[in-house]
């Protein structure tokens, strides 16, 4: 059995693999975790840069874990107020590594980080595989690459007519 793949198909397969890995990673965190309600204790503020000063804020969240109170710093620049209640997700083995269970607090950073391999994958595939190339995969022989000059084939077809 031989399978023909062009660069768009290979790109879609690569994108699917990265997206599946992202969701499996996040769901692996969710499956063994506990959710609770935390409270924003205060908003930490700081400035970075000497020429163009950039201001950052990060909510400091605390929640009860058994008889202990766990405090952690959430993602920067989240729009939260002091005293606000938020959903918190944490692993029982490591409650100090808690996260706010929201799109920005739990999903946004991994989605942005997954863009890096997607950009590299896209650049590699679109750089090294031409539009007219086909990758042939045979379960008996492995991978082979076949270059098809479609322009030449079209010209020859026109000459025959």
GROMACS .gro file of C-alpha atoms in nm:
model
  161
    1UNK     CA    1   0.000   0.000   0.000
    2UNK     CA    2   0.134   0.342  -0.098
    3UNK     CA    3   0.014   0.675   0.042
    4UNK     CA    4   0.075   1.003  -0.147
    5UNK     CA    5   0.118   1.318   0.060
    6UNK     CA    6   0.162   1.674  -0.063
    7UNK     CA    7   0.290   1.964   0.146
    8UNK     CA    8  -0.055   2.084   0.253
    9UNK     CA    9  -0.145   1.737   0.380
   10UNK     CA   10   0.184   1.711   0.568
   11UNK     CA   11   0.129   2.059   0.716
   12UNK     CA   12  -0.223   1.968   0.832
   13UNK     CA   13  -0.095   1.646   0.989
   14UNK     CA   14   0.178   1.842   1.173
   15UNK     CA   15  -0.069   2.106   1.295
   16UNK     CA   16  -0.304   1.831   1.414
   17UNK     CA   17  -0.021   1.664   1.609
   18UNK     CA   18   0.072   1.990   1.785
   19UNK     CA   19  -0.292   2.065   1.872
   20UNK     CA   20  -0.352   1.711   1.999
   21UNK     CA   21  -0.037   1.734   2.213
   22UNK     CA   22  -0.157   2.068   2.356
   23UNK     CA   23  -0.499   1.930   2.452
   24UNK     CA   24  -0.355   1.606   2.592
   25UNK     CA   25  -0.114   1.811   2.805
   26UNK     CA   26  -0.390   2.031   2.942
   27UNK     CA   27  -0.633   1.742   2.998
   28UNK     CA   28  -0.360   1.545   3.176
   29UNK     CA   29  -0.333   1.838   3.419
   30UNK     CA   30  -0.711   1.858   3.458
   31UNK     CA   31  -0.771   1.484   3.515
   32UNK     CA   32  -0.567   1.449   3.834
   33UNK     CA   33  -0.648   1.792   3.971
   34UNK     CA   34  -0.882   1.947   4.224
   35UNK     CA   35  -1.071   2.271   4.179
   36UNK     CA   36  -1.160   2.512   4.453
   37UNK     CA   37  -1.240   2.878   4.506
   38UNK     CA   38  -0.954   3.117   4.573
   39UNK     CA   39  -0.951   3.483   4.665
   40UNK     CA   40  -0.739   3.765   4.527
   41UNK     CA   41  -0.546   3.888   4.833
   42UNK     CA   42  -0.368   4.175   4.660
   43UNK     CA   43  -0.235   4.289   4.324
   44UNK     CA   44   0.143   4.288   4.288
   45UNK     CA   45   0.273   4.574   4.070
   46UNK     CA   46   0.619   4.625   3.922
   47UNK     CA   47   0.793   4.811   3.643
   48UNK     CA   48   1.060   4.686   3.405
   49UNK     CA   49   1.283   4.869   3.164
   50UNK     CA   50   1.484   5.185   3.194
   51UNK     CA   51   1.397   5.365   2.871
   52UNK     CA   52   1.044   5.248   2.802
   53UNK     CA   53   0.901   5.160   3.137
   54UNK     CA   54   0.653   4.876   3.119
   55UNK     CA   55   0.413   4.828   3.407
   56UNK     CA   56   0.300   4.480   3.508
   57UNK     CA   57   0.044   4.355   3.754
   58UNK     CA   58  -0.018   4.005   3.886
   59UNK     CA   59  -0.289   3.895   4.125
   60UNK     CA   60  -0.176   3.706   4.435
   61UNK     CA   61  -0.431   3.434   4.504
   62UNK     CA   62  -0.479   3.229   4.820
   63UNK     CA   63  -0.692   2.921   4.884
   64UNK     CA   64  -0.734   2.666   5.159
   65UNK     CA   65  -0.566   2.327   5.119
   66UNK     CA   66  -0.659   2.115   5.415
   67UNK     CA   67  -0.540   2.306   5.720
   68UNK     CA   68  -0.292   2.515   5.515
   69UNK     CA   69  -0.341   2.834   5.319
   70UNK     CA   70  -0.165   2.822   4.982
   71UNK     CA   71  -0.069   3.149   4.813
   72UNK     CA   72   0.046   3.177   4.452
   73UNK     CA   73   0.101   3.441   4.186
   74UNK     CA   74  -0.132   3.415   3.886
   75UNK     CA   75  -0.059   3.513   3.526
   76UNK     CA   76   0.047   3.874   3.471
   77UNK     CA   77  -0.195   4.145   3.364
   78UNK     CA   78  -0.513   3.956   3.445
   79UNK     CA   79  -0.804   4.188   3.504
   80UNK     CA   80  -0.888   4.098   3.865
   81UNK     CA   81  -0.968   4.308   4.169
   82UNK     CA   82  -0.866   4.263   4.533
   83UNK     CA   83  -1.117   4.039   4.714
   84UNK     CA   84  -1.251   3.883   4.393
   85UNK     CA   85  -1.327   3.510   4.401
   86UNK     CA   86  -1.176   3.293   4.126
   87UNK     CA   87  -1.174   2.925   4.033
   88UNK     CA   88  -0.840   2.760   4.113
   89UNK     CA   89  -0.712   2.428   3.983
   90UNK     CA   90  -0.420   2.242   4.143
   91UNK     CA   91  -0.259   1.900   4.167
   92UNK     CA   92  -0.291   1.741   4.511
   93UNK     CA   93   0.077   1.646   4.499
   94UNK     CA   94   0.188   2.004   4.433
   95UNK     CA   95  -0.073   2.264   4.539
   96UNK     CA   96   0.185   2.547   4.520
   97UNK     CA   97   0.176   2.508   4.140
   98UNK     CA   98  -0.189   2.615   4.122
   99UNK     CA   99  -0.345   2.808   3.837
  100UNK     CA  100  -0.653   3.020   3.793
  101UNK     CA  101  -0.894   2.800   3.601
  102UNK     CA  102  -0.996   3.039   3.323
  103UNK     CA  103  -0.904   3.084   2.960
  104UNK     CA  104  -0.629   3.338   3.031
  105UNK     CA  105  -0.505   3.169   3.346
  106UNK     CA  106  -0.501   2.810   3.221
  107UNK     CA  107  -0.519   2.791   2.840
  108UNK     CA  108  -0.368   3.109   2.690
  109UNK     CA  109   0.003   3.059   2.769
  110UNK     CA  110   0.017   2.697   2.640
  111UNK     CA  111  -0.168   2.800   2.324
  112UNK     CA  112   0.082   3.081   2.264
  113UNK     CA  113   0.377   2.850   2.337
  114UNK     CA  114   0.242   2.595   2.089
  115UNK     CA  115   0.261   2.861   1.817
  116UNK     CA  116   0.642   2.836   1.824
  117UNK     CA  117   0.661   2.475   1.698
  118UNK     CA  118   0.378   2.550   1.454
  119UNK     CA  119   0.578   2.837   1.304
  120UNK     CA  120   0.892   2.623   1.274
  121UNK     CA  121   0.695   2.333   1.126
  122UNK     CA  122   0.526   2.558   0.872
  123UNK     CA  123   0.855   2.721   0.773
  124UNK     CA  124   1.029   2.385   0.730
  125UNK     CA  125   0.753   2.226   0.527
  126UNK     CA  126   0.690   2.525   0.302
  127UNK     CA  127   1.065   2.580   0.252
  128UNK     CA  128   1.176   2.229   0.168
  129UNK     CA  129   0.874   2.080  -0.006
  130UNK     CA  130   0.763   2.244  -0.329
  131UNK     CA  131   0.402   2.268  -0.442
  132UNK     CA  132   0.461   2.001  -0.703
  133UNK     CA  133   0.641   1.756  -0.471
  134UNK     CA  134   0.476   1.444  -0.344
  135UNK     CA  135   0.598   1.230  -0.058
  136UNK     CA  136   0.524   0.864  -0.121
  137UNK     CA  137   0.504   0.634   0.177
  138UNK     CA  138   0.503   0.263   0.116
  139UNK     CA  139   0.464   0.024   0.407
  140UNK     CA  140   0.716  -0.204   0.236
  141UNK     CA  141   0.976   0.046   0.110
  142UNK     CA  142   0.946   0.347   0.347
  143UNK     CA  143   0.953   0.712   0.239
  144UNK     CA  144   1.046   0.839  -0.107
  145UNK     CA  145   1.012   1.186  -0.250
  146UNK     CA  146   0.889   1.238  -0.603
  147UNK     CA  147   0.916   1.566  -0.786
  148UNK     CA  148   0.649   1.624  -1.043
  149UNK     CA  149   0.696   1.902  -1.293
  150UNK     CA  150   0.330   1.981  -1.356
  151UNK     CA  151   0.414   2.274  -1.584
  152UNK     CA  152   0.617   2.045  -1.810
  153UNK     CA  153   0.337   1.785  -1.808
  154UNK     CA  154   0.079   2.053  -1.903
  155UNK     CA  155   0.301   2.176  -2.190
  156UNK     CA  156   0.349   1.823  -2.322
  157UNK     CA  157  -0.028   1.766  -2.304
  158UNK     CA  158  -0.090   2.080  -2.509
  159UNK     CA  159   0.164   1.971  -2.774
  160UNK     CA  160  -0.008   1.635  -2.817
  161UNK     CA  161  -0.343   1.800  -2.889
   0.00000   0.00000   0.00000
